[in-house]
Each structure stands twice: as structure tokens, then as C-alpha cells.
């Protein structure tokens, strides 16, 4: 192997390693700090609450960023799970919003993608173009129409105000359509010759062939809606109906140690889902109409 190619691969490996360390460092810091006692947290991060004094020269403006705790403690996890019932309430609020959105959007997206990729009807391509345009619109553009519709339907301050727009979002349709375009139409013609209808073709032929795409879609949707903050703040006035993502954005107003533990617990479902479906996710991202 030429020396230049070896050096090039080594340099690329080094760069990717540095990037990986930079990306993982905040997670490592969050985990190790979640194992510290509240006293140690206050000593290390006390200056954060003293910025006014620090700017006036009356306090140390620097945070003592420690990688390892002096004493490993599960005190912060106990406070989050046992002493703070609001955390578990909002955790289940998140579950009760995210699961219906993912389930509904996956079903709707798969059916719509089948129609856009394998059925021939007038106006199919212009209608799909409209789907793509709505997907490209930022959240702020569709906020007012969604708010007006939720108000007219009487579902404001209800999880349905978030669930219904999420179910009919365009991203899943776009992604699964790209998968289905790669499925030869000959399979469908052969099934029709055997007497299969569209429902049977969809369930027995299409769905098994797009499993990687479905897995990738589910993971991406889970990460997106598990982390949503703007929609709950706008559509839900009652703080006890808001999801965990909103609670986490405000937890730093209280005890900092509990914020680290809550952050780790908040990340746990996403990490477990990704590890469980990692191979499907990677295959799905590679095969999605990134070919297009």
C-alpha cells in the first residue's frame, strides 16, 4: 500500500477520533457529574449562579469542570425518581405523546408512500411535491395554522393538539416513498396475477422489504418528538400536561445535581432504542432515497 494512502487513512482516522471525542465529551461529563453529591456539584458549579458578582470582581467566574467525582453517589438519581414526582409525571406525558405520534405517522406514511410510489393516479406527482414543500417549511410557518385549527377543534391545552399534526407530518411519507421506489414493480405485477389486492401486496410484499426504512423512521421520529419543546409550550397551558423535554429545559433553575441525573435518565430511552435497532437504522439511512 502506498505511503501516501496510509498517511491519508491515518489522518482521517485521527480527525474522526477527535470529532468522536468532542461529541461524546458532554455525555461523559453529564454521566460522571450525575454521580456526584449535591455538595460537590455546588462547589464545582457555584460560579454559574454568581455571574453578577463575578462580573463585578467579587467572585470567582470560573467553573471547576471535573471529569471524575470524589465520591460516587446515586443521591441525584434518588432525588429525581423518588423525591420529585413531577419528573415521572412528565415522563409519562412524553410517552403518551410520542408513542401515538410514531405509531400513527408510521402507518399513515407507509400507506401514503405506497400510493405515491406504486399507484398511478392523476395529480400524483404535483401532490407529492406539495408534501415535500410542507416538509421544507420551518415549524414557525405552520405554527399559526396549526394553532387556529386546534382552537377550532377544541383541542388546545390537550395532547391531541400535538399528536394530530405529528401523525400527518410529511417527513415519513417522503422517506418511505424513496424506499419503495427501489422495489421493482414486477413484484407487484406478479402478485396481481396471483390474485392479490393492494392491501395484501402492501402487507405481505412491501412492508417486509422496507423494514430498514421503518426502523430508521421510527428512530428519527422518536428523537425528534422526544426532544420537542416549542409545540408543548405553545399548545399546552397546563404545566402538568407538558412533556419531559420542557421539564428538562427548566430544571437548571433548581438543583444543578438533579439536572445531571435527569439528563441521563432523559437520554436513556433514545440510547436504548438506537442500540436495539442500530443495524436497521444504519441500513435504512444508507438505502433511503438519499438515492433519490
Short mmCIF file of C-alpha atoms in Angstrom, two decimals:
data_model
loop_
_atom_site.label_atom_id
_atom_site.label_comp_id
_atom_site.label_asym_id
_atom_site.label_seq_id
_atom_site.Cartn_x
_atom_site.Cartn_y
_atom_site.Cartn_z
CA UNK A 1 0.00 0.00 0.00
CA UNK A 2 1.48 3.43 -0.93
CA UNK A 3 2.79 5.51 1.94
CA UNK A 4 0.60 8.45 0.93
CA UNK A 5 -2.55 6.35 1.21
CA UNK A 6 -1.51 5.06 4.65
CA UNK A 7 -0.88 8.61 5.86
CA UNK A 8 -4.20 9.73 4.42
CA UNK A 9 -6.09 6.94 6.23
CA UNK A 10 -4.23 7.67 9.46
CA UNK A 11 -5.05 11.38 9.24
CA UNK A 12 -8.71 10.60 8.54
CA UNK A 13 -8.84 8.20 11.48
CA UNK A 14 -7.28 10.82 13.74
CA UNK A 15 -9.74 13.51 12.64
CA UNK A 16 -12.73 11.19 13.11
CA UNK A 17 -11.40 10.16 16.52
CA UNK A 18 -11.09 13.77 17.63
CA UNK A 19 -14.62 14.51 16.42
CA UNK A 20 -15.96 11.44 18.25
CA UNK A 21 -14.26 12.52 21.49
CA UNK A 22 -15.68 16.04 21.15
CA UNK A 23 -19.18 14.69 20.60
CA UNK A 24 -19.00 12.19 23.45
CA UNK A 25 -17.34 14.51 25.97
CA UNK A 26 -20.56 16.32 27.05
CA UNK A 27 -22.29 12.97 27.59
CA UNK A 28 -19.39 11.65 29.65
CA UNK A 29 -19.32 14.84 31.74
CA UNK A 30 -23.07 14.63 32.30
CA UNK A 31 -22.83 11.00 33.41
CA UNK A 32 -19.87 11.45 35.77
CA UNK A 33 -21.35 14.61 37.28
CA UNK A 34 -24.65 12.83 37.86
CA UNK A 35 -22.72 10.54 40.24
CA UNK A 36 -21.51 13.45 42.40
CA UNK A 37 -23.11 14.61 45.62
CA UNK A 38 -25.06 17.85 45.71
CA UNK A 39 -22.33 19.41 47.84
CA UNK A 40 -19.64 18.62 45.30
CA UNK A 41 -21.84 19.90 42.47
CA UNK A 42 -22.37 23.20 44.27
CA UNK A 43 -18.65 23.58 44.87
CA UNK A 44 -17.77 22.93 41.25
CA UNK A 45 -20.59 24.86 39.60
CA UNK A 46 -21.29 27.54 42.20
CA UNK A 47 -19.96 30.35 39.97
CA UNK A 48 -22.78 29.75 37.49
CA UNK A 49 -25.18 31.26 39.98
CA UNK A 50 -22.81 34.10 40.81
CA UNK A 51 -22.33 35.68 37.40
CA UNK A 52 -23.31 39.16 38.59
CA UNK A 53 -20.84 39.01 41.44
CA UNK A 54 -18.19 37.57 39.12
CA UNK A 55 -18.65 40.38 36.60
CA UNK A 56 -18.19 42.85 39.44
CA UNK A 57 -14.99 41.08 40.52
CA UNK A 58 -16.50 39.80 43.76
CA UNK A 59 -16.49 36.09 42.93
CA UNK A 60 -14.53 33.50 41.02
CA UNK A 61 -16.01 33.46 37.48
CA UNK A 62 -14.60 30.04 36.58
CA UNK A 63 -16.37 26.68 36.82
CA UNK A 64 -14.39 23.73 38.13
CA UNK A 65 -15.16 21.17 35.42
CA UNK A 66 -14.38 17.74 36.91
CA UNK A 67 -14.40 14.50 34.99
CA UNK A 68 -14.47 12.09 37.96
CA UNK A 69 -16.41 12.50 41.22
CA UNK A 70 -14.61 12.48 44.57
CA UNK A 71 -17.21 10.05 45.83
CA UNK A 72 -19.64 8.07 43.69
CA UNK A 73 -23.20 8.68 44.82
CA UNK A 74 -26.68 7.92 43.49
CA UNK A 75 -28.15 10.74 45.55
CA UNK A 76 -29.17 12.77 42.50
CA UNK A 77 -31.00 9.84 40.88
CA UNK A 78 -32.89 9.27 44.10
CA UNK A 79 -33.98 12.90 44.18
CA UNK A 80 -35.20 12.74 40.57
CA UNK A 81 -37.06 9.43 40.80
CA UNK A 82 -38.27 9.43 44.42
CA UNK A 83 -38.36 13.00 45.70
CA UNK A 84 -39.63 14.66 42.53
CA UNK A 85 -42.93 13.16 41.34
CA UNK A 86 -43.13 15.81 38.62
CA UNK A 87 -40.36 14.04 36.72
CA UNK A 88 -42.26 10.76 36.40
CA UNK A 89 -45.49 12.60 35.57
CA UNK A 90 -43.83 14.41 32.68
CA UNK A 91 -42.04 11.24 31.61
CA UNK A 92 -45.38 9.53 31.07
CA UNK A 93 -46.70 12.68 29.41
CA UNK A 94 -43.87 12.32 26.88
CA UNK A 95 -44.57 8.62 26.37
CA UNK A 96 -48.29 9.24 25.84
CA UNK A 97 -47.50 11.85 23.18
CA UNK A 98 -44.56 10.28 21.40
CA UNK A 99 -45.87 6.71 21.06
CA UNK A 100 -49.15 7.70 19.30
CA UNK A 101 -47.27 10.12 17.03
CA UNK A 102 -44.74 7.48 15.98
CA UNK A 103 -47.37 4.75 15.56
CA UNK A 104 -49.76 6.99 13.65
CA UNK A 105 -47.19 8.64 11.42
CA UNK A 106 -45.57 5.30 10.56
CA UNK A 107 -48.90 3.82 9.43
CA UNK A 108 -50.03 6.94 7.56
CA UNK A 109 -46.61 7.44 5.97
CA UNK A 110 -46.35 3.82 4.80
CA UNK A 111 -49.80 3.89 3.20
CA UNK A 112 -49.26 7.29 1.57
CA UNK A 113 -45.78 6.32 0.37
CA UNK A 114 -47.22 3.18 -1.25
CA UNK A 115 -49.76 5.30 -3.10
CA UNK A 116 -47.17 7.85 -4.23
CA UNK A 117 -44.66 5.23 -5.37
CA UNK A 118 -46.69 2.30 -6.74
CA UNK A 119 -50.14 3.59 -7.68
CA UNK A 120 -50.84 5.62 -10.78
CA UNK A 121 -53.42 8.37 -10.46
CA UNK A 122 -53.92 11.87 -11.81
CA UNK A 123 -52.07 14.59 -9.94
CA UNK A 124 -49.81 12.17 -8.07
CA UNK A 125 -46.54 13.98 -8.69
CA UNK A 126 -47.85 17.54 -8.04
CA UNK A 127 -49.46 16.34 -4.82
CA UNK A 128 -46.20 14.75 -3.68
CA UNK A 129 -44.40 18.00 -4.50
CA UNK A 130 -46.79 19.76 -2.10
CA UNK A 131 -45.87 17.19 0.55
CA UNK A 132 -42.20 17.94 0.05
CA UNK A 133 -42.80 21.69 0.25
CA UNK A 134 -44.65 21.33 3.55
CA UNK A 135 -41.74 19.26 4.87
CA UNK A 136 -39.29 22.03 3.94
CA UNK A 137 -41.29 24.67 5.78
CA UNK A 138 -39.91 25.56 9.22
CA UNK A 139 -42.04 24.93 12.28
CA UNK A 140 -42.74 28.63 12.70
CA UNK A 141 -44.51 28.81 9.31
CA UNK A 142 -47.08 26.13 10.17
CA UNK A 143 -47.44 27.21 13.79
CA UNK A 144 -50.26 29.71 13.30
CA UNK A 145 -52.42 27.47 11.03
CA UNK A 146 -51.98 24.55 13.44
CA UNK A 147 -52.87 26.74 16.41
CA UNK A 148 -56.01 28.06 14.66
CA UNK A 149 -57.12 24.55 13.68
CA UNK A 150 -56.51 23.22 17.20
CA UNK A 151 -58.53 26.10 18.60
CA UNK A 152 -61.43 25.46 16.22
CA UNK A 153 -61.38 21.76 17.02
CA UNK A 154 -61.40 22.50 20.74
CA UNK A 155 -58.23 20.56 21.49
CA UNK A 156 -55.99 23.36 22.73
CA UNK A 157 -54.30 22.54 26.05
CA UNK A 158 -54.70 18.88 25.11
CA UNK A 159 -52.08 16.34 23.92
CA UNK A 160 -54.19 15.92 20.77
CA UNK A 161 -53.08 19.38 19.66
CA UNK A 162 -49.56 17.94 19.33
CA UNK A 163 -50.38 14.34 18.39
CA UNK A 164 -52.63 15.02 15.38
CA UNK A 165 -50.24 17.32 13.46
CA UNK A 166 -47.43 14.89 14.26
CA UNK A 167 -49.29 11.90 12.82
CA UNK A 168 -49.84 13.64 9.48
CA UNK A 169 -46.37 15.18 9.11
CA UNK A 170 -44.76 14.81 5.67
CA UNK A 171 -41.29 13.57 6.57
CA UNK A 172 -42.24 9.90 6.92
CA UNK A 173 -44.07 9.91 3.57
CA UNK A 174 -41.03 11.32 1.81
CA UNK A 175 -38.59 8.89 3.41
CA UNK A 176 -40.61 5.70 2.88
CA UNK A 177 -41.50 6.65 -0.69
CA UNK A 178 -37.81 6.71 -1.53
CA UNK A 179 -37.51 3.15 -0.20
CA UNK A 180 -40.49 1.90 -2.16
CA UNK A 181 -39.24 3.40 -5.41
CA UNK A 182 -36.37 0.89 -5.29
CA UNK A 183 -38.77 -2.07 -5.14
CA UNK A 184 -39.24 -3.47 -8.68
CA UNK A 185 -42.78 -3.09 -9.94
CA UNK A 186 -42.53 -6.64 -11.29
CA UNK A 187 -43.15 -7.96 -7.77
CA UNK A 188 -46.48 -6.14 -7.64
CA UNK A 189 -47.47 -7.31 -11.13
CA UNK A 190 -46.69 -10.91 -10.19
CA UNK A 191 -48.78 -10.61 -7.03
CA UNK A 192 -51.70 -9.16 -9.03
CA UNK A 193 -51.52 -12.09 -11.43
CA UNK A 194 -51.87 -14.39 -8.39
CA UNK A 195 -54.99 -12.50 -7.39
CA UNK A 196 -53.56 -10.33 -4.62
CA UNK A 197 -55.15 -6.96 -3.94
CA UNK A 198 -53.37 -3.78 -2.89
CA UNK A 199 -53.81 -4.46 0.83
CA UNK A 200 -52.28 -7.92 0.57
CA UNK A 201 -49.45 -6.61 -1.62
CA UNK A 202 -48.78 -3.84 0.86
CA UNK A 203 -48.70 -6.11 3.92
CA UNK A 204 -47.00 -9.22 2.51
CA UNK A 205 -44.60 -7.73 -0.04
CA UNK A 206 -43.93 -4.04 0.61
CA UNK A 207 -43.71 -3.98 4.42
CA UNK A 208 -41.16 -6.84 4.72
CA UNK A 209 -38.95 -5.16 2.11
CA UNK A 210 -38.87 -1.77 3.81
CA UNK A 211 -38.14 -2.89 7.37
CA UNK A 212 -34.83 -0.97 7.48
CA UNK A 213 -36.65 2.16 6.38
CA UNK A 214 -39.34 1.71 9.02
CA UNK A 215 -36.71 1.22 11.72
CA UNK A 216 -34.80 4.32 10.63
CA UNK A 217 -38.02 6.33 10.50
CA UNK A 218 -39.09 5.23 13.98
CA UNK A 219 -35.73 6.18 15.49
CA UNK A 220 -35.65 9.58 13.78
CA UNK A 221 -39.23 10.33 14.81
CA UNK A 222 -38.58 9.29 18.38
CA UNK A 223 -35.54 11.56 18.69
CA UNK A 224 -37.41 14.46 17.08
CA UNK A 225 -40.59 14.28 19.15
CA UNK A 226 -38.93 13.16 22.39
CA UNK A 227 -36.95 16.42 22.26
CA UNK A 228 -39.77 18.75 21.23
CA UNK A 229 -40.08 21.93 23.27
CA UNK A 230 -41.81 24.61 21.16
CA UNK A 231 -45.05 22.71 20.49
CA UNK A 232 -45.80 21.88 24.15
CA UNK A 233 -45.00 25.43 25.27
CA UNK A 234 -47.41 26.87 22.71
CA UNK A 235 -50.26 24.35 22.69
CA UNK A 236 -50.27 23.27 26.36
CA UNK A 237 -51.01 25.90 29.00
CA UNK A 238 -51.20 23.44 31.87
CA UNK A 239 -47.62 22.67 33.04
CA UNK A 240 -48.73 19.27 34.35
CA UNK A 241 -49.63 18.22 30.80
CA UNK A 242 -46.27 19.17 29.33
CA UNK A 243 -43.66 16.55 28.38
CA UNK A 244 -40.33 15.76 29.95
CA UNK A 245 -38.41 17.85 27.42
CA UNK A 246 -39.99 21.03 28.82
CA UNK A 247 -39.26 19.95 32.39
CA UNK A 248 -35.62 19.30 31.49
CA UNK A 249 -35.23 22.74 29.92
CA UNK A 250 -36.29 24.32 33.23
CA UNK A 251 -34.65 22.01 35.73
CA UNK A 252 -31.45 24.09 35.91
CA UNK A 253 -33.48 26.70 37.74
CA UNK A 254 -33.38 24.36 40.74
CA UNK A 255 -30.73 21.93 41.95
CA UNK A 256 -27.89 21.50 39.46
CA UNK A 257 -27.01 17.99 40.58
CA UNK A 258 -30.51 16.79 39.87
CA UNK A 259 -30.22 18.31 36.39
CA UNK A 260 -27.33 15.97 35.52
CA UNK A 261 -29.19 12.88 36.74
CA UNK A 262 -32.39 13.93 34.98
CA UNK A 263 -30.44 14.48 31.75
CA UNK A 264 -29.01 10.96 31.87
CA UNK A 265 -32.43 9.43 32.53
CA UNK A 266 -33.84 11.55 29.72
CA UNK A 267 -31.25 10.23 27.26
CA UNK A 268 -31.66 6.58 28.28
CA UNK A 269 -34.72 5.72 26.09
CA UNK A 270 -33.08 7.21 22.98
CA UNK A 271 -29.81 5.38 23.59
CA UNK A 272 -31.53 2.04 24.23
CA UNK A 273 -33.71 2.39 21.14
CA UNK A 274 -30.72 3.21 18.97
CA UNK A 275 -28.64 0.31 20.32
CA UNK A 276 -31.54 -2.09 19.80
CA UNK A 277 -32.13 -1.06 16.18
CA UNK A 278 -28.66 0.19 15.25
CA UNK A 279 -28.12 -2.16 12.30
CA UNK A 280 -31.56 -1.40 10.84
CA UNK A 281 -31.02 2.32 11.35
CA UNK A 282 -27.66 2.38 9.54
CA UNK A 283 -29.01 0.27 6.68
CA UNK A 284 -32.12 2.41 6.48
CA UNK A 285 -30.22 5.69 6.29
CA UNK A 286 -27.92 4.25 3.62
CA UNK A 287 -30.79 2.98 1.49
CA UNK A 288 -33.27 5.82 1.91
CA UNK A 289 -33.68 7.98 -1.17
CA UNK A 290 -30.60 9.63 -0.30
CA UNK A 291 -30.57 7.72 -3.59
CA UNK A 292 -33.46 9.52 -4.72
#
